[in-house]
Amino acid sequence: MNITKATEQARVLCQLQLDEAKTKIERNKLGQFATPTDLAADILKYALELLPAHLQIRFLDPAFGTGSFYSALLQEFNPLQIVSAVGYEIDPHYGLSAIALWRNTPLKLNITDFTQATPPQTDAEKANLIICNPPYVRHHHLSQIEKQRLQNKTLQITGIKLSQLASLYCHFLCIADAWMADNCLAGWLIPSGFMDVNYGQQVKEYLLNRVTLLRVHQFHPHDVQFADALVSSAVVWFKKALPPANHHVEFSYGGSLATPKERKLVACEVLNSTAKWTRIGIISHQINSHFKQFKLKDLFTIKRGLATGANNFFVLTPEQVSAYQIPTEFLKPILPSPRYLPVDEIATDSMGHPILKQQLFLLDCNLPLSEVESKYPSLVKYLQKGVENGISSRYLCQHRSPWYSQENRPPSPFLCTYMGRQDTKRGRPFRFILNHSQATATNVYLILYPKPILSKALAQNSQLLKLVWQALNHISDEMLMGEGRVYGGGLYKLEPKELGNAIASIPL
Ligand SMILES: C[S@@+](CC[C@H](N)C(=O)[O-])C[C@H]1O[C@@H](n2cnc3c(N)ncnc32)[C@H](O)[C@@H]1O
């Protein structure tokens, strides 16, 4: 099923009709306030940014309603990526309509109480993406027996005993832990109150010690996210993994998830010793690290990628490597040109090779010919071919010694494609690539090597790599195009120096 804006409009209409058929009191009891379309889309877009590219998604929404998040998931992600999608909805009034709405999709919606359901047993069945706007039901609306049951369940799952005063959403968040596979990403849209009230203490304990808290975004209280529920809300992002040493959490405030008004990184140590978190998001100057404006040249040495002088000869496919029996010690993984790079974040295998359809290797040998002749007869044969075809006498090769050695361009996590048009499908002329592999790149890329000040910060904070990449991607096209030049036919180009003058907001 092709989920389009029209499908979402139909869902919103259905939601309105279902809401209207109930009284406000009835809806309050079960916390039935739907997430607006734009906010759901922002949330899923951000999840897409955080998750590894091409991850096979097992999605869970424990408080499904009619499926605002599921709709956004289907629109923002490649539907082929979604291997399973599970929802829970206690109220058949919404649940049955949702089943009808999504009948042609992989969704398995359970019309039952999520807090009483049995979680899957194995990691392979558990979710790796949970997005939820849980019911905001205050404890006064829960019976004593219900509170006791929820408290026991939360304790059994997380080892954390929530207060009897905790709202239902706190229990939802903790109980969902049992549905999360290792490294599962969770995004919870919840009232920001938990950050300050006493009953939120244990929720914060869970977020700081049992999982890796990634980000807390608080909306401005005047910018009420729900037309019909007057609460100030936050989106809390975390990952099911123990927090690394010296972990920092991004706190952002105001504006939207993608473009908050304020943002800063806060050390877990600081959070541990701060009783009220909402102030952290708002008051500047109090926290040690901020997003600061940097010219890229202050943080990176920017170099054009390798100029081999003959990519056809020096850049080889695995088939060519085996046909010519090129010894592996002279091969380095190298990225394909941006045209053949479908993703902006490149995953790596255990050997440091990029996980891409097109695997390529750079031939790079510094040994003098006499040594190659005595030790590597198959390589000599291949080099001979290069001599016969005039490769060795090309300008660039002639100026290298030996001619089959390459410039020194070690891999870097950050690259930029510096030639592009605005009128492409992507609509953006330049791309910043996050490279987790050991692949180097040819001169169709600019390579951004972190300078010591940035390298040091990256080594100290595992979160920073992605934040820096996101910051690079947030540099406006106008700024990049303003720095670069435009050629005939609308081709934009950036020289290393020009990219160095672009300004990014980086959390250092
Ligand atoms: C805040 S709404 C969110 C709905 C939808 N996910 C959205 O964002 O538009 C919470 C939903 O959870 C449902 N709900 C309340 N208690 C529940 C429970 N114990 N188990 C499963 N669903 C529940 C409500 O009926 C309501 O549809």
XYZ file of C-alpha atoms and ligand atoms in Angstrom:
535
model
C 0.000 0.000 0.000
C 1.365 3.378 -0.957
C 0.922 5.616 2.072
C 0.421 9.105 0.800
C -0.641 12.408 2.299
C -4.185 11.456 1.251
C -4.056 8.320 3.417
C -2.972 10.470 6.334
C -5.778 12.945 5.657
C -8.270 10.073 5.718
C -6.832 8.920 9.052
C -7.081 12.410 10.542
C -10.694 12.651 9.431
C -11.460 9.262 10.972
C -9.716 10.372 14.203
C -11.861 13.524 14.356
C -15.067 11.567 13.880
C -14.087 9.032 16.533
C -13.097 11.810 18.969
C -16.395 13.607 18.394
C -18.373 10.483 19.196
C -16.964 10.547 22.748
C -17.262 13.017 25.600
C -14.198 14.851 26.868
C -14.488 13.021 30.194
C -14.433 9.641 28.472
C -11.366 10.637 26.470
C -9.614 12.015 29.544
C -10.018 8.706 31.341
C -7.997 6.853 28.709
C -5.740 9.742 27.691
C -7.125 9.846 24.175
C -5.432 12.829 22.567
C -3.969 12.198 19.158
C -0.624 13.467 17.937
C -0.894 16.099 15.183
C 0.325 14.976 11.758
C 3.258 17.412 11.553
C 4.590 16.479 14.951
C 4.318 12.750 14.204
C 6.203 13.364 10.936
C 8.940 15.359 12.753
C 9.333 12.550 15.268
C 9.678 9.823 12.639
C 12.045 11.975 10.565
C 14.268 12.313 13.595
C 14.119 8.550 14.252
C 15.259 8.049 10.668
C 18.249 10.320 11.339
C 19.219 8.387 14.458
C 18.844 4.846 13.142
C 21.464 3.114 11.015
C 20.590 3.315 7.324
C 18.825 0.247 5.918
C 17.999 -1.132 9.373
C 15.189 -3.662 9.115
C 12.592 -1.983 11.299
C 10.469 -3.807 13.890
C 8.131 -1.060 14.992
C 5.988 -0.874 18.129
C 3.470 1.732 19.265
C 2.045 0.635 22.638
C -0.761 3.284 22.591
C -1.764 3.201 18.954
C -4.985 5.240 18.670
C -5.641 5.415 14.930
C -1.925 5.299 14.197
C -0.511 8.791 13.684
C 3.014 7.474 14.207
C 2.488 4.404 12.066
C 1.249 6.617 9.253
C 4.360 8.816 9.590
C 6.575 5.713 9.728
C 5.180 4.490 6.430
C 5.716 7.891 4.856
C 9.184 8.671 6.199
C 10.808 5.240 5.939
C 11.193 3.002 2.933
C 8.248 0.586 3.340
C 10.556 -2.285 2.341
C 12.569 -1.568 5.489
C 9.608 -2.298 7.757
C 9.640 -5.988 8.592
C 7.044 -5.834 11.329
C 4.783 -3.313 13.010
C 2.878 -3.984 16.207
C 0.408 -1.793 18.019
C -1.641 -1.953 21.211
C -4.877 -0.071 21.707
C -7.176 -0.674 24.646
C -10.248 0.942 23.170
C -12.012 -0.894 20.309
C -13.683 2.407 19.413
C -10.291 3.495 17.959
C -8.763 0.045 17.549
C -11.340 -1.387 15.161
C -11.217 1.659 12.902
C -7.427 1.518 12.945
C -7.465 -2.130 11.882
C -9.745 -1.214 8.976
C -7.595 1.787 8.019
C -4.350 -0.172 7.905
C -5.663 -3.525 6.699
C -3.406 -3.575 3.621
C -0.219 -3.000 5.603
C 1.918 -5.261 7.825
C 0.390 -3.827 11.040
C -0.647 -6.275 13.761
C -2.866 -4.296 16.107
C -3.858 -5.888 19.408
C -7.003 -4.481 20.946
C -6.032 -4.995 24.540
C -4.372 -3.342 27.527
C -0.673 -2.930 26.747
C 0.283 -3.009 30.414
C -1.203 -6.500 30.748
C 0.175 -7.968 27.523
C 2.988 -10.508 27.435
C 6.201 -9.259 25.822
C 8.043 -11.311 23.194
C 10.705 -13.660 24.513
C 13.550 -13.196 22.058
C 15.420 -10.130 20.864
C 14.622 -11.075 17.269
C 10.913 -10.663 17.992
C 11.260 -7.531 20.108
C 11.008 -4.053 18.631
C 14.002 -2.010 17.506
C 11.944 1.177 17.160
C 9.307 2.257 19.678
C 7.461 5.496 19.182
C 4.718 6.323 21.636
C 2.424 9.041 22.880
C 1.159 7.165 25.930
C -2.065 7.932 27.800
C -1.488 10.814 30.238
C -3.748 9.414 32.929
C -3.120 10.844 36.397
C -2.855 8.491 39.329
C -6.176 9.720 40.809
C -7.933 8.028 37.903
C -6.248 4.698 38.629
C -7.731 2.411 41.296
C -5.586 1.288 44.198
C -5.520 -2.271 42.813
C -4.510 -0.988 39.387
C -1.721 1.154 40.838
C -0.397 -1.797 42.804
C -0.454 -4.023 39.719
C 1.368 -1.416 37.610
C 3.917 -0.794 40.334
C 4.668 -4.511 40.612
C 4.959 -4.948 36.871
C 7.309 -1.979 36.456
C 9.440 -3.226 39.332
C 9.598 -6.712 37.871
C 10.640 -5.431 34.425
C 13.046 -2.610 35.251
C 13.933 -3.144 38.889
C 12.643 0.370 39.527
C 9.791 1.027 41.908
C 7.634 3.875 40.687
C 5.774 6.011 43.172
C 2.059 5.399 43.785
C 1.621 8.962 42.541
C 3.115 8.198 39.123
C 0.924 8.874 36.096
C 0.098 6.001 33.774
C 2.586 7.252 31.143
C 5.494 6.596 33.538
C 4.426 2.961 33.835
C 4.023 2.687 30.064
C 7.563 3.898 29.498
C 9.071 1.463 32.002
C 6.920 -1.525 31.021
C 7.820 -1.062 27.345
C 11.416 -1.881 28.324
C 10.443 -5.569 28.117
C 9.445 -5.089 24.447
C 12.758 -3.486 23.451
C 15.526 -5.443 21.742
C 19.105 -4.469 22.543
C 19.874 -1.078 21.008
C 16.186 -0.446 20.322
C 15.548 3.272 19.782
C 12.646 4.781 21.689
C 10.971 8.156 21.212
C 8.353 9.070 23.835
C 6.104 12.095 23.606
C 5.260 12.768 27.244
C 4.392 15.659 29.550
C 7.574 17.463 30.575
C 6.366 17.364 34.190
C 8.236 14.130 34.965
C 11.468 16.127 34.844
C 10.581 18.149 37.931
C 7.953 16.348 40.015
C 8.842 13.924 42.781
C 7.262 10.914 41.098
C 9.457 11.538 38.061
C 12.604 10.827 40.068
C 12.478 7.088 39.338
C 11.753 7.679 35.662
C 14.892 9.800 35.496
C 16.769 7.067 37.315
C 15.654 4.627 34.615
C 16.631 7.021 31.824
C 20.084 7.725 33.261
C 21.101 4.281 34.429
C 19.210 1.541 32.598
C 19.270 2.951 29.085
C 21.249 5.525 27.127
C 19.355 8.778 27.191
C 20.058 10.539 23.898
C 17.968 13.658 23.817
C 15.208 15.522 25.621
C 13.391 18.114 23.568
C 10.960 20.384 25.393
C 8.369 22.310 23.488
C 7.654 25.853 24.601
C 4.650 25.797 26.985
C 2.851 28.391 24.870
C 3.397 26.303 21.804
C 0.877 23.695 22.936
C 1.289 20.571 20.888
C -2.193 19.250 21.356
C -5.072 21.452 20.460
C -7.254 19.753 23.038
C -4.914 18.812 25.886
C -3.227 21.668 27.681
C 0.063 20.186 28.686
C 3.589 21.161 27.893
C 5.248 18.216 26.313
C 8.657 16.798 25.672
C 10.035 14.186 23.340
C 12.424 11.867 25.136
C 14.804 9.777 23.024
C 16.781 6.860 24.357
C 18.407 3.639 23.301
C 18.318 0.288 25.061
C 21.980 0.005 25.945
C 23.930 0.913 29.049
C 25.248 4.470 28.842
C 28.902 4.783 27.821
C 31.347 6.419 30.218
C 31.253 10.192 30.228
C 27.962 10.217 28.361
C 26.304 13.506 27.412
C 22.640 14.100 26.646
C 21.334 16.662 24.226
C 18.782 19.026 25.767
C 16.858 21.198 23.380
C 14.111 23.691 23.915
C 11.517 25.571 21.898
C 10.974 25.619 18.140
C 10.669 22.174 16.626
C 12.568 18.899 16.974
C 14.554 19.639 13.820
C 15.163 23.318 14.555
C 15.008 23.959 18.289
C 15.564 27.466 19.627
C 18.193 26.303 22.125
C 20.271 23.171 22.380
C 23.101 22.025 24.540
C 24.881 18.876 25.661
C 24.644 18.022 29.325
C 26.827 15.467 31.099
C 24.939 12.622 32.826
C 26.837 13.563 35.990
C 25.183 16.971 35.892
C 21.762 15.397 35.302
C 22.301 12.982 38.171
C 22.844 15.833 40.557
C 20.155 18.169 39.196
C 16.748 17.728 40.787
C 14.719 19.665 38.215
C 15.530 19.049 34.600
C 13.156 21.467 32.904
C 15.385 24.385 33.835
C 18.328 22.698 32.184
C 16.589 22.963 28.879
C 15.816 26.626 29.249
C 18.489 28.502 31.120
C 21.584 29.159 29.059
C 25.034 29.838 30.535
C 24.453 27.293 33.269
C 25.775 24.252 31.457
C 29.366 23.684 30.520
C 28.915 22.886 26.853
C 26.879 24.640 24.177
C 26.363 24.632 20.501
C 28.854 27.173 19.219
C 29.325 28.642 15.792
C 32.464 27.422 14.071
C 33.941 27.973 10.660
C 34.563 24.478 9.362
C 38.238 25.292 8.798
C 38.603 25.779 12.571
C 37.568 22.182 13.175
C 38.599 20.332 10.019
C 41.483 20.064 7.622
C 39.624 19.795 4.348
C 41.230 17.993 1.453
C 40.078 16.875 -1.918
C 39.941 13.068 -2.151
C 42.550 11.018 -4.036
C 43.413 11.885 -7.592
C 44.561 8.520 -8.956
C 45.048 9.745 -12.504
C 43.281 6.635 -13.814
C 40.372 5.393 -11.727
C 39.693 2.628 -14.262
C 43.099 1.193 -13.523
C 43.514 1.903 -9.802
C 39.967 1.427 -8.523
C 39.002 -2.224 -8.738
C 35.937 -4.324 -8.173
C 36.245 -7.568 -6.145
C 35.935 -9.461 -9.457
C 38.925 -7.596 -10.928
C 40.897 -8.129 -7.721
C 40.428 -11.863 -7.977
C 40.871 -12.032 -11.771
C 44.258 -10.227 -11.548
C 45.137 -11.786 -8.180
C 46.075 -8.454 -6.641
C 47.593 -9.061 -3.171
C 45.293 -7.787 -0.421
C 48.043 -5.825 1.327
C 47.968 -3.347 -1.551
C 44.215 -2.860 -1.494
C 42.289 -0.292 0.507
C 38.519 -0.008 0.571
C 37.341 3.062 -1.309
C 33.897 4.616 -1.689
C 32.017 4.559 -4.969
C 31.221 7.924 -6.506
C 28.283 9.794 -4.914
C 26.049 8.760 -7.811
C 26.347 5.159 -6.630
C 26.094 5.965 -2.947
C 22.437 5.519 -2.003
C 22.918 6.372 1.677
C 24.415 9.307 3.561
C 25.522 7.194 6.522
C 27.858 4.358 5.652
C 27.892 1.345 7.936
C 30.974 -0.833 8.283
C 31.692 -4.542 8.563
C 34.199 -5.952 11.040
C 37.016 -5.558 8.473
C 36.325 -1.831 8.054
C 34.785 -2.379 4.629
C 31.752 -0.222 3.890
C 28.465 -2.136 3.785
C 27.433 -1.102 0.305
C 26.219 -2.928 -2.749
C 29.178 -1.685 -4.727
C 32.438 -2.780 -3.063
C 35.561 -1.142 -4.465
C 39.264 -1.274 -3.703
C 42.077 1.153 -4.343
C 45.385 -0.227 -5.558
C 48.117 1.502 -3.599
C 51.655 0.146 -3.403
C 54.753 2.014 -2.225
C 57.284 -0.740 -2.887
C 59.931 -0.147 -5.546
C 59.421 -2.110 -8.744
C 62.401 -4.387 -8.051
C 60.785 -5.587 -4.825
C 57.390 -6.043 -6.469
C 59.103 -8.062 -9.217
C 60.763 -10.378 -6.756
C 57.784 -10.902 -4.451
C 54.518 -10.246 -6.276
C 54.514 -11.656 -9.822
C 50.742 -11.214 -10.315
C 50.960 -7.531 -9.337
C 53.881 -7.018 -11.725
C 51.751 -8.457 -14.494
C 48.938 -6.025 -13.697
C 51.335 -3.051 -13.505
C 52.779 -4.090 -16.838
C 49.310 -3.687 -18.304
C 49.279 -0.129 -16.931
C 52.594 0.611 -18.621
C 51.379 -0.851 -21.939
C 48.165 1.213 -21.805
C 50.062 4.428 -21.147
C 48.733 4.825 -17.591
C 52.206 5.095 -16.045
C 53.089 8.011 -18.290
C 49.985 10.051 -17.488
C 50.693 13.371 -15.834
C 49.609 12.491 -12.281
C 51.187 9.029 -12.314
C 54.462 10.403 -13.678
C 54.620 12.775 -10.751
C 54.314 10.016 -8.172
C 57.088 7.731 -7.114
C 56.571 4.903 -7.776
C 53.859 5.755 -10.292
C 51.498 3.131 -8.794
C 51.584 4.625 -5.279
C 48.830 6.987 -4.133
C 48.511 10.236 -2.253
C 48.079 9.879 1.482
C 44.334 10.149 2.141
C 43.411 8.106 5.190
C 39.716 7.445 5.824
C 37.699 10.026 7.743
C 34.204 9.837 9.243
C 33.185 13.041 7.443
C 32.989 13.623 3.715
C 31.213 16.085 1.486
C 30.102 15.730 -2.101
C 31.083 19.076 -3.478
C 29.592 19.060 -6.931
C 25.896 18.991 -7.434
C 22.770 20.480 -8.836
C 19.863 21.892 -6.946
C 17.279 20.558 -9.334
C 17.878 16.896 -8.496
C 15.424 14.588 -6.756
C 17.081 15.383 -3.428
C 16.755 19.113 -4.073
C 20.113 19.755 -2.385
C 23.350 20.234 -4.260
C 25.741 18.995 -1.571
C 25.682 16.003 0.757
C 27.566 15.370 3.972
C 28.421 11.714 4.448
C 29.032 9.989 7.781
C 31.479 7.180 7.114
C 31.871 4.538 9.821
C 34.093 2.401 7.582
C 37.787 2.540 6.771
C 37.120 3.441 3.160
C 38.948 6.345 1.639
C 37.594 8.363 -1.268
C 38.590 9.749 -4.634
C 38.483 13.387 -5.626
C 34.748 13.373 -6.276
C 34.562 13.975 -2.522
C 36.033 16.490 -0.150
C 37.376 14.753 2.950
C 36.989 16.556 6.265
C 39.675 15.493 8.734
C 38.920 16.508 12.337
C 41.583 18.807 13.797
C 42.962 17.875 17.263
C 40.380 19.988 19.147
C 37.541 18.065 17.490
C 39.306 14.665 17.539
C 39.759 15.002 21.272
C 36.101 15.868 21.831
C 34.998 12.981 19.568
C 37.121 10.539 21.547
C 35.564 11.726 24.803
C 31.940 11.671 23.744
C 30.550 8.872 21.605
C 27.434 10.925 20.801
C 29.331 13.724 19.193
C 30.066 12.019 15.869
C 26.405 12.016 14.910
C 25.772 15.453 16.336
C 28.601 16.895 14.270
C 27.285 15.161 11.168
C 23.794 16.507 11.867
C 25.270 19.971 12.392
C 27.013 19.747 9.006
C 23.746 18.728 7.409
C 22.035 21.687 9.014
C 24.307 24.157 7.225
C 21.920 25.859 4.881
C 22.195 25.321 1.157
C 22.224 29.084 0.765
C 25.370 29.340 2.846
C 27.089 26.511 0.972
C 26.038 27.779 -2.431
C 27.042 31.287 -1.429
C 30.546 30.047 -0.632
C 30.865 27.977 -3.803
C 30.567 28.720 -7.488
C 27.899 28.022 -9.983
C 28.809 26.665 -13.384
C 26.826 26.419 -16.597
C 23.736 24.242 -16.363
C 23.301 25.003 -12.643
C 26.231 22.907 -11.431
C 27.440 24.056 -8.021
C 30.998 23.391 -6.893
C 32.755 23.913 -3.590
C 36.511 24.158 -3.228
C 38.067 22.916 0.048
C 38.785 26.519 1.042
C 35.213 27.580 0.347
C 33.781 24.728 2.408
C 36.164 25.763 5.186
C 34.466 29.156 5.364
C 30.989 27.718 5.906
C 29.687 28.070 9.452
C 28.084 25.271 11.493
C 26.610 25.181 14.992
C 28.543 22.439 16.749
C 28.078 21.267 20.345
C 31.609 21.732 21.642
C -2.318 9.884 23.716
S -3.205 8.724 22.757
C -2.107 8.465 21.426
C -2.717 7.834 20.228
C -1.830 7.776 19.009
N -0.656 6.952 19.209
C -1.417 9.155 18.611
O -0.284 9.520 18.927
O -2.189 9.853 17.973
C -3.105 7.282 23.753
C -3.859 6.089 23.237
O -3.601 4.991 24.124
C -4.791 4.264 24.341
N -4.660 3.591 25.643
C -4.990 4.054 26.870
N -4.699 3.132 27.806
C -4.171 2.083 27.160
C -3.676 0.811 27.563
N -3.659 0.480 28.852
N -3.210 -0.036 26.600
C -3.212 0.305 25.296
N -3.682 1.475 24.857
C -4.142 2.366 25.764
C -5.867 5.306 24.287
O -7.126 4.733 23.980
C -5.358 6.254 23.205
O -5.849 5.869 21.952
